[in-house]
Short mmCIF file of C-alpha atoms in Angstrom, two decimals:
data_model
loop_
_atom_site.label_atom_id
_atom_site.label_comp_id
_atom_site.label_asym_id
_atom_site.label_seq_id
_atom_site.Cartn_x
_atom_site.Cartn_y
_atom_site.Cartn_z
CA UNK Q 445 -17.96 -2.28 31.80
CA UNK Q 446 -18.27 -2.23 27.93
CA UNK Q 447 -18.71 -6.20 26.29
CA UNK Q 448 -16.80 -7.16 23.53
CA UNK Q 449 -18.59 -9.08 21.20
CA UNK Q 450 -15.47 -11.64 19.76
CA UNK Q 451 -14.47 -15.35 18.92
CA UNK Q 452 -11.20 -16.91 20.45
CA UNK Q 453 -10.45 -17.40 16.52
CA UNK Q 454 -10.57 -13.76 15.81
CA UNK Q 455 -7.38 -12.25 15.74
CA UNK Q 456 -9.43 -8.99 14.85
CA UNK Q 457 -10.91 -9.13 18.61
CA UNK Q 458 -7.15 -10.26 19.98
CA UNK Q 459 -5.91 -6.79 19.52
CA UNK Q 460 -8.69 -4.93 21.22
CA UNK Q 461 -8.37 -7.48 24.38
CA UNK Q 462 -4.51 -7.53 24.09
CA UNK Q 463 -5.02 -3.63 24.06
CA UNK Q 464 -7.53 -4.05 27.28
CA UNK Q 465 -4.63 -6.18 29.15
CA UNK Q 466 -1.88 -3.56 28.64
CA UNK Q 467 -4.64 -0.81 29.64
CA UNK Q 468 -5.50 -2.65 32.68
CA UNK Q 469 -9.24 -2.08 31.10
CA UNK Q 470 -11.77 -4.72 32.15
CA UNK Q 471 -13.73 -6.07 29.52
CA UNK Q 472 -16.91 -8.22 29.70
CA UNK Q 473 -16.40 -10.46 26.49
CA UNK Q 474 -19.07 -12.13 24.76
CA UNK Q 475 -18.67 -15.09 22.73
CA UNK Q 476 -20.17 -15.10 19.11
CA UNK Q 477 -20.53 -18.40 17.14
CA UNK Q 478 -19.54 -17.74 13.73
CA UNK Q 479 -19.82 -21.51 11.71
CA UNK Q 480 -23.19 -21.24 13.68
CA UNK Q 481 -24.33 -17.39 11.61
CA UNK Q 482 -24.59 -15.92 15.15
CA UNK Q 483 -22.81 -12.82 13.06
CA UNK Q 484 -25.54 -12.86 10.60
CA UNK Q 485 -28.42 -12.49 12.47
CA UNK Q 486 -30.34 -9.79 12.58
CA UNK Q 487 -29.57 -8.58 16.30
CA UNK Q 488 -26.42 -8.38 15.41
CA UNK Q 489 -26.15 -6.59 11.88
CA UNK Q 490 -28.10 -4.08 13.79
CA UNK Q 491 -25.11 -3.65 16.24
CA UNK Q 492 -22.18 -4.22 12.93
CA UNK Q 493 -23.67 -3.99 9.38
CA UNK Q 494 -21.21 -5.78 8.23
CA UNK Q 495 -21.81 -8.62 10.55
CA UNK Q 496 -18.50 -9.40 11.88
CA UNK Q 497 -16.77 -9.48 15.09
CA UNK Q 498 -15.13 -7.61 16.89
CA UNK Q 499 -17.99 -5.08 18.05
CA UNK Q 500 -17.37 -3.28 21.69
CA UNK Q 501 -20.60 -2.20 22.88
CA UNK Q 502 -20.69 0.21 25.51
CA UNK Q 503 -22.57 0.96 28.67
CA UNK Q 504 -25.50 3.06 27.17
CA UNK Q 505 -25.84 0.65 24.33
CA UNK Q 506 -23.45 2.47 21.71
CA UNK Q 507 -21.74 -0.27 18.91
CA UNK Q 508 -18.70 0.68 17.47
CA UNK Q 509 -17.35 -2.26 15.05
CA UNK Q 510 -13.94 -2.40 13.47
CA UNK Q 511 -11.33 -3.61 15.54
CA UNK Q 512 -8.77 -1.08 14.81
CA UNK Q 513 -11.17 1.72 15.57
CA UNK Q 514 -11.79 0.40 18.47
CA UNK Q 515 -8.27 -0.01 19.31
CA UNK Q 516 -7.87 4.15 18.61
CA UNK Q 517 -10.93 4.38 20.34
CA UNK Q 518 -9.65 3.12 23.68
CA UNK Q 519 -5.67 4.29 23.36
CA UNK Q 520 -6.92 7.56 23.27
CA UNK Q 521 -5.42 9.61 26.24
CA UNK Q 522 -3.12 6.92 26.57
CA UNK Q 523 0.84 6.44 25.83
CA UNK Q 524 0.00 4.07 23.59
CA UNK Q 525 -1.81 6.64 21.02
CA UNK Q 526 0.72 10.16 20.51
CA UNK Q 527 -1.12 13.27 20.45
CA UNK Q 528 1.12 15.50 18.23
CA UNK Q 529 -0.38 15.47 14.62
CA UNK Q 530 2.50 13.97 12.62
CA UNK Q 531 3.41 11.51 15.53
CA UNK Q 532 -0.24 10.15 15.24
CA UNK Q 533 0.15 10.03 11.65
CA UNK Q 534 2.74 7.52 11.94
CA UNK Q 535 0.83 5.01 14.46
CA UNK Q 536 -2.13 5.36 12.10
CA UNK Q 537 0.28 5.01 8.99
CA UNK Q 538 0.89 1.41 10.40
CA UNK Q 539 -2.63 0.57 11.10
CA UNK Q 540 -3.84 1.06 7.58
CA UNK Q 541 -1.24 -0.73 6.80
CA UNK Q 542 -2.34 -3.83 8.42
CA UNK Q 543 -5.47 -3.41 7.37
CA UNK Q 544 -5.57 -3.22 3.71
CA UNK Q 545 -1.95 -5.62 3.42
CA UNK Q 546 -1.60 -7.83 6.23
CA UNK Q 547 -5.00 -8.96 7.34
CA UNK Q 548 -6.98 -9.75 4.41
CA UNK Q 549 -4.02 -11.37 3.06
CA UNK Q 550 -2.16 -13.25 6.10
CA UNK Q 551 -5.92 -13.71 7.49
CA UNK Q 552 -7.48 -15.21 4.68
CA UNK Q 553 -4.47 -17.40 3.88
CA UNK Q 554 -4.69 -18.67 7.37
CA UNK Q 555 -8.70 -19.79 7.42
CA UNK Q 556 -7.82 -21.32 3.93
CA UNK Q 557 -4.98 -23.30 5.13
CA UNK Q 558 -6.64 -24.49 9.35
CA UNK Q 559 -10.00 -25.24 7.61
CA UNK Q 560 -7.85 -27.37 4.72
CA UNK Q 561 -9.60 -25.28 1.88
CA UNK Q 562 -6.23 -23.97 0.46
CA UNK Q 563 -5.85 -27.67 -1.06
CA UNK Q 564 -9.35 -26.86 -2.99
CA UNK Q 565 -8.49 -23.18 -3.53
CA UNK Q 566 -4.93 -23.21 -4.25
CA UNK Q 567 -4.75 -20.33 -6.66
CA UNK Q 568 -6.30 -18.43 -3.40
CA UNK Q 569 -4.34 -19.23 -1.39
CA UNK Q 570 -1.08 -18.80 -3.64
CA UNK Q 571 -1.84 -15.19 -4.35
CA UNK Q 572 -2.84 -14.39 -0.80
CA UNK Q 573 0.44 -16.13 0.35
CA UNK Q 574 2.44 -13.78 -2.70
CA UNK Q 575 0.76 -10.48 -0.93
CA UNK Q 576 1.07 -11.22 2.38
CA UNK Q 577 4.88 -12.01 1.72
CA UNK Q 578 5.72 -8.99 0.16
CA UNK Q 579 4.01 -7.56 3.18
CA UNK Q 580 6.47 -9.57 5.41
CA UNK Q 581 9.18 -7.93 3.14
CA UNK Q 582 8.09 -4.52 4.03
CA UNK Q 583 8.03 -5.39 7.80
CA UNK Q 584 11.17 -6.78 7.68
CA UNK Q 585 12.67 -3.48 5.64
CA UNK Q 586 11.27 -1.42 8.32
CA UNK Q 587 12.64 -3.99 11.48
CA UNK Q 588 15.78 -3.90 9.73
CA UNK Q 589 16.71 -0.63 11.31
CA UNK Q 590 13.17 0.08 13.77
CA UNK Q 591 13.00 -1.94 17.16
CA UNK Q 592 9.16 -0.59 17.15
CA UNK Q 593 6.71 -0.27 14.53
CA UNK Q 594 6.55 4.00 15.31
CA UNK Q 595 7.99 6.60 17.41
CA UNK Q 596 10.53 4.53 18.76
CA UNK Q 597 8.41 2.82 21.43
CA UNK Q 598 6.03 0.67 21.66
CA UNK Q 599 2.52 2.10 20.89
CA UNK Q 600 -1.37 0.86 19.24
CA UNK Q 601 0.53 0.29 16.27
CA UNK Q 602 2.82 -2.58 17.43
CA UNK Q 603 -0.45 -3.84 19.29
CA UNK Q 604 -2.65 -4.24 15.82
CA UNK Q 605 0.29 -5.35 13.60
CA UNK Q 606 1.26 -8.25 15.90
CA UNK Q 607 -1.90 -9.78 15.71
CA UNK Q 608 -1.84 -11.29 12.60
CA UNK Q 609 2.13 -11.22 12.17
CA UNK Q 610 2.09 -13.30 14.87
CA UNK Q 611 -0.03 -16.16 12.91
CA UNK Q 612 1.85 -16.24 9.43
CA UNK Q 613 3.32 -19.54 10.14
CA UNK Q 614 0.20 -20.71 11.07
CA UNK Q 615 -1.29 -19.41 7.30
CA UNK Q 616 1.68 -21.87 6.19
CA UNK Q 617 4.37 -19.09 5.54
CA UNK Q 618 7.92 -19.49 6.14
CA UNK Q 619 9.16 -16.76 8.64
CA UNK Q 620 12.68 -17.84 7.89
CA UNK Q 621 13.71 -14.82 5.94
CA UNK Q 622 12.02 -12.12 8.32
CA UNK Q 623 14.38 -12.34 11.30
CA UNK Q 624 14.32 -8.87 12.27
CA UNK Q 625 10.17 -8.86 12.08
CA UNK Q 626 10.73 -12.26 13.81
CA UNK Q 627 12.75 -10.60 16.91
CA UNK Q 628 10.03 -7.65 16.83
CA UNK Q 629 7.53 -9.71 17.68
CA UNK Q 630 9.57 -11.39 20.04
CA UNK Q 631 9.56 -8.22 21.86
CA UNK Q 632 6.03 -7.56 21.96
CA UNK Q 633 6.01 -10.84 23.49
CA UNK Q 634 8.40 -10.02 26.07
CA UNK Q 635 6.30 -7.14 27.38
CA UNK Q 636 4.79 -7.71 31.02
CA UNK Q 637 1.34 -6.88 29.80
CA UNK Q 638 1.76 -9.46 27.29
CA UNK Q 639 -1.16 -11.78 26.77
CA UNK Q 640 -2.36 -15.08 24.92
CA UNK Q 641 -4.79 -14.76 21.80
CA UNK Q 642 -6.96 -16.81 24.44
CA UNK Q 643 -7.13 -14.38 27.36
CA UNK Q 644 -10.37 -12.72 28.59
CA UNK Q 645 -12.96 -15.53 27.41
CA UNK Q 646 -14.33 -17.87 30.00
CA UNK Q 647 -12.82 -20.72 30.84
CA UNK I 333 3.55 23.15 -0.38
CA UNK I 334 3.34 19.23 0.07
CA UNK I 335 4.29 17.19 -3.09
CA UNK I 336 1.82 13.97 -3.05
CA UNK I 337 3.82 11.26 -4.29
CA UNK I 338 0.65 9.68 -6.66
CA UNK I 339 -0.44 7.82 -10.19
CA UNK I 340 -3.37 8.23 -12.45
CA UNK I 341 -4.80 4.61 -11.70
CA UNK I 342 -4.70 4.70 -7.83
CA UNK I 343 -7.83 5.74 -6.26
CA UNK I 344 -5.51 5.58 -2.95
CA UNK I 345 -3.84 8.43 -4.34
CA UNK I 346 -7.57 9.83 -5.77
CA UNK I 347 -8.90 9.98 -1.71
CA UNK I 348 -5.83 12.59 -1.09
CA UNK I 349 -6.59 14.48 -3.99
CA UNK I 350 -10.60 14.90 -3.31
CA UNK I 351 -9.86 15.78 0.21
CA UNK I 352 -7.68 18.23 -1.12
CA UNK I 353 -10.57 19.71 -3.07
CA UNK I 354 -12.58 20.16 -0.61
CA UNK I 355 -10.21 21.34 1.77
CA UNK I 356 -8.94 23.95 -0.56
CA UNK I 357 -5.39 22.71 0.44
CA UNK I 358 -2.71 23.00 -2.48
CA UNK I 359 -0.57 20.36 -3.59
CA UNK I 360 2.23 19.33 -5.84
CA UNK I 361 1.37 15.78 -7.40
CA UNK I 362 4.16 14.12 -8.56
CA UNK I 363 3.72 10.75 -10.78
CA UNK I 364 5.51 7.56 -10.28
CA UNK I 365 5.37 5.14 -13.06
CA UNK I 366 4.35 2.32 -11.20
CA UNK I 367 5.02 -0.48 -14.13
CA UNK I 368 8.36 1.10 -14.60
CA UNK I 369 8.83 0.07 -10.59
CA UNK I 370 9.19 3.68 -9.95
CA UNK I 371 7.96 3.00 -6.07
CA UNK I 372 9.82 -0.32 -5.70
CA UNK I 373 13.59 1.68 -6.16
CA UNK I 374 15.74 2.21 -3.15
CA UNK I 375 14.98 6.21 -3.08
CA UNK I 376 11.33 5.48 -3.40
CA UNK I 377 11.60 2.95 -0.44
CA UNK I 378 13.28 5.47 1.98
CA UNK I 379 10.25 7.55 1.60
CA UNK I 380 7.65 4.26 2.24
CA UNK I 381 9.26 0.97 2.58
CA UNK I 382 5.77 -0.77 1.38
CA UNK I 383 6.91 0.76 -2.08
CA UNK I 384 3.11 2.27 -2.71
CA UNK I 385 1.61 5.28 -3.65
CA UNK I 386 0.48 7.66 -2.51
CA UNK I 387 3.07 9.22 -0.26
CA UNK I 388 2.76 12.66 1.28
CA UNK I 389 5.93 14.87 1.55
CA UNK I 390 5.78 17.62 3.87
CA UNK I 391 7.99 21.01 3.14
CA UNK I 392 10.55 19.52 5.96
CA UNK I 393 11.09 16.59 4.11
CA UNK I 394 8.76 13.70 6.78
CA UNK I 395 7.32 11.38 4.50
CA UNK I 396 3.86 10.11 5.24
CA UNK I 397 2.50 6.99 3.22
CA UNK I 398 -0.83 5.45 3.44
CA UNK I 399 -3.93 6.99 1.90
CA UNK I 400 -6.39 7.04 4.77
CA UNK I 401 -3.40 8.27 7.68
CA UNK I 402 -2.74 10.78 5.14
CA UNK I 403 -6.77 11.93 4.95
CA UNK I 404 -6.68 11.67 8.54
CA UNK I 405 -3.41 13.96 9.10
CA UNK I 406 -5.21 16.53 6.39
CA UNK I 407 -8.48 16.42 7.60
CA UNK I 408 -7.59 17.07 11.45
CA UNK I 409 -9.44 20.30 12.72
CA UNK I 410 -11.52 20.54 9.99
CA UNK I 411 -15.45 19.64 9.94
CA UNK I 412 -14.72 16.33 7.66
CA UNK I 413 -12.84 14.86 10.96
CA UNK I 414 -14.59 15.47 14.23
CA UNK I 415 -13.06 15.71 17.51
CA UNK I 416 -15.66 14.40 19.97
CA UNK I 417 -13.89 10.88 20.23
CA UNK I 418 -17.30 8.66 19.91
CA UNK I 419 -18.09 10.50 16.44
CA UNK I 420 -14.33 10.07 15.34
CA UNK I 421 -14.96 6.67 16.14
CA UNK I 422 -17.74 6.17 14.11
CA UNK I 423 -15.76 7.85 11.21
CA UNK I 424 -13.08 6.05 11.84
CA UNK I 425 -15.00 2.62 11.82
CA UNK I 426 -15.65 3.26 7.86
CA UNK I 427 -12.23 3.98 7.39
CA UNK I 428 -10.86 1.22 8.61
CA UNK I 429 -13.85 -1.07 6.36
CA UNK I 430 -12.54 0.40 3.54
CA UNK I 431 -9.28 -1.06 3.96
CA UNK I 432 -9.54 -4.30 4.71
CA UNK I 433 -12.86 -4.72 2.64
CA UNK I 434 -13.18 -2.50 -0.33
CA UNK I 435 -9.71 -1.31 -1.43
CA UNK I 436 -8.34 -5.35 -1.47
CA UNK I 437 -11.21 -6.90 -3.02
CA UNK I 438 -12.64 -4.15 -5.33
CA UNK I 439 -9.21 -3.09 -5.81
CA UNK I 440 -7.81 -6.30 -6.52
CA UNK I 441 -10.51 -7.44 -9.09
CA UNK I 442 -10.49 -4.15 -10.64
CA UNK I 443 -6.64 -4.86 -11.27
CA UNK I 444 -7.20 -8.00 -12.48
CA UNK I 445 -10.03 -7.20 -15.07
CA UNK I 446 -8.00 -4.06 -16.52
CA UNK I 447 -5.18 -5.95 -16.90
CA UNK I 448 -7.02 -9.16 -18.45
CA UNK I 449 -5.71 -11.22 -16.07
CA UNK I 450 -9.42 -11.80 -14.52
CA UNK I 451 -9.47 -14.47 -17.09
CA UNK I 452 -5.70 -16.28 -16.41
CA UNK I 453 -6.42 -16.25 -12.89
CA UNK I 454 -10.33 -17.07 -12.58
CA UNK I 455 -10.62 -17.97 -9.02
CA UNK I 456 -9.01 -15.35 -7.83
CA UNK I 457 -11.30 -13.00 -9.32
CA UNK I 458 -14.17 -14.34 -8.69
CA UNK I 459 -12.96 -14.91 -4.91
CA UNK I 460 -12.32 -11.41 -4.45
CA UNK I 461 -15.45 -10.88 -6.49
CA UNK I 462 -17.44 -12.59 -3.64
CA UNK I 463 -15.66 -10.71 -1.12
CA UNK I 464 -16.19 -7.24 -2.65
CA UNK I 465 -19.81 -8.54 -3.10
CA UNK I 466 -20.10 -8.73 0.56
CA UNK I 467 -18.51 -5.97 1.57
CA UNK I 468 -20.69 -3.64 -0.77
CA UNK I 469 -24.36 -5.28 0.39
CA UNK I 470 -22.94 -3.74 3.81
CA UNK I 471 -22.82 -0.73 2.23
CA UNK I 472 -26.51 -1.02 0.59
CA UNK I 473 -27.60 -2.13 4.31
CA UNK I 474 -25.98 1.15 5.55
CA UNK I 475 -27.17 3.52 2.77
CA UNK I 476 -30.72 2.00 3.06
CA UNK I 477 -31.40 4.40 5.89
CA UNK I 478 -28.34 6.63 5.88
CA UNK I 479 -27.57 9.66 3.70
CA UNK I 480 -23.85 9.18 4.63
CA UNK I 481 -21.61 7.02 6.17
CA UNK I 482 -21.44 8.34 9.38
CA UNK I 483 -22.73 11.20 11.89
CA UNK I 484 -25.30 12.23 9.45
CA UNK I 485 -22.99 14.20 6.97
CA UNK I 486 -20.32 13.98 4.39
CA UNK I 487 -17.31 13.64 6.30
CA UNK I 488 -13.68 11.86 5.42
CA UNK I 489 -15.32 8.54 5.74
CA UNK I 490 -17.16 9.08 2.46
CA UNK I 491 -14.16 10.34 0.80
CA UNK I 492 -12.14 7.20 1.40
CA UNK I 493 -15.13 4.81 1.02
CA UNK I 494 -16.21 6.84 -2.70
CA UNK I 495 -13.12 5.67 -3.88
CA UNK I 496 -13.13 2.55 -4.38
CA UNK I 497 -16.65 2.01 -4.12
CA UNK I 498 -16.94 4.20 -7.81
CA UNK I 499 -14.96 1.71 -9.56
CA UNK I 500 -17.32 -1.32 -8.66
CA UNK I 501 -18.27 -1.49 -12.05
CA UNK I 502 -14.53 -1.39 -13.70
CA UNK I 503 -14.13 -4.39 -11.34
CA UNK I 504 -16.91 -6.26 -13.60
CA UNK I 505 -19.49 -5.87 -10.20
CA UNK I 506 -23.70 -5.57 -11.51
CA UNK I 507 -24.12 -2.85 -9.05
CA UNK I 508 -27.60 -2.56 -9.31
CA UNK I 509 -28.28 -4.58 -6.16
CA UNK I 510 -27.14 -1.63 -4.29
CA UNK I 511 -29.27 1.15 -5.31
CA UNK I 512 -28.71 2.65 -2.08
CA UNK I 513 -25.19 2.35 -2.79
CA UNK I 514 -25.37 3.88 -5.80
CA UNK I 515 -27.46 6.86 -4.74
CA UNK I 516 -25.06 7.69 -1.70
CA UNK I 517 -22.41 7.50 -4.76
CA UNK I 518 -24.21 10.16 -6.37
CA UNK I 519 -24.98 12.56 -3.68
CA UNK I 520 -20.87 12.33 -3.29
CA UNK I 521 -20.41 13.83 -6.87
CA UNK I 522 -23.29 16.09 -6.53
CA UNK I 523 -20.92 18.19 -3.94
CA UNK I 524 -19.44 21.37 -5.03
CA UNK I 525 -16.21 20.81 -4.00
CA UNK I 526 -16.26 17.26 -6.30
CA UNK I 527 -13.37 16.49 -8.80
CA UNK I 528 -12.72 13.46 -11.18
CA UNK I 529 -9.74 10.82 -10.35
CA UNK I 530 -8.02 12.34 -12.84
CA UNK I 531 -7.70 15.70 -11.08
CA UNK I 532 -4.70 16.71 -9.74
CA UNK I 533 -2.06 15.52 -12.23
CA UNK I 534 -0.35 17.69 -15.09
CA UNK I 535 -2.29 17.99 -18.24
#
């Protein structure tokens, strides 16, 4: 069984666990204590030189960092990742949008907010919120006329977008201007294999 | 021939043009004036609801946004993108790292610097530099023992990483702490098909 190095606060790790639930794939989850610097120690830097969770370690010891790369690897050959080039490109398009627009802005704003540093670095917080809101507006335009991120059905793109779009409120964002985005989140949550962000960690 | 909507300042667009040069693929490049808001007008939002360049428009009118998704689509079936799942995952790993770590931080810091807004929003600028430097340190650790991003050879991962790693100095970053990263950039630049960022635009 593959090992996932992860932390309950990481929504990047949640992507991998949410996908595993949808695919019925077993994972051994190992918690890395980020505050204690466990992801920056030499043994972990050898698994991921960027010093971040999640990392998927395969049974042969191969280590695969980056949540969306792990998701693509695990989803290959399943209905969540199409093989036709243009269909695949439409899924990838949203996965890259998520990494450059949603994650760094909602993710950092949320981190500042939950650690209380939003008031210490107000200009940094405000600027991340600005870009996050612009990105949520793009999702709102899309979900205004589409039920799912790509191809008219639930795919790997919805899984990765959901991970941070679902914590917009934790980042301090009022989501009432984005009703179509909120409705899409509810569609994701209504799927039978949906699990919550703490799923997969030992009690 | 496909049309690439692009702007000379965009290093995301440069990725697509650099790849096209390596693959010998013809592209019709159309400049979008971002300052004039051309990427936020309804006709362009219909091509990319996120309102950003680059967008690749195929001959049948299909529009594909997101530079790294375009790169993956164009590189499919070429030596720049392996087909073996684990090899592919190693390439994708760096492509996602680039989107979440390199692009938003070097990219925004550079934009603030070249528009003179780094002194107006010093805290925002400093925080982006912090993360950018952490990401460059990860590249430095990697290139300290690897000639290329993945698989021991030049791939699509090097193309996308190069686009923003090559403008670290324009963002105001001293790259002397990252000599292995700088040496890798020189290897990329020494390849026969390498082109400069303004390549592909009409004179």
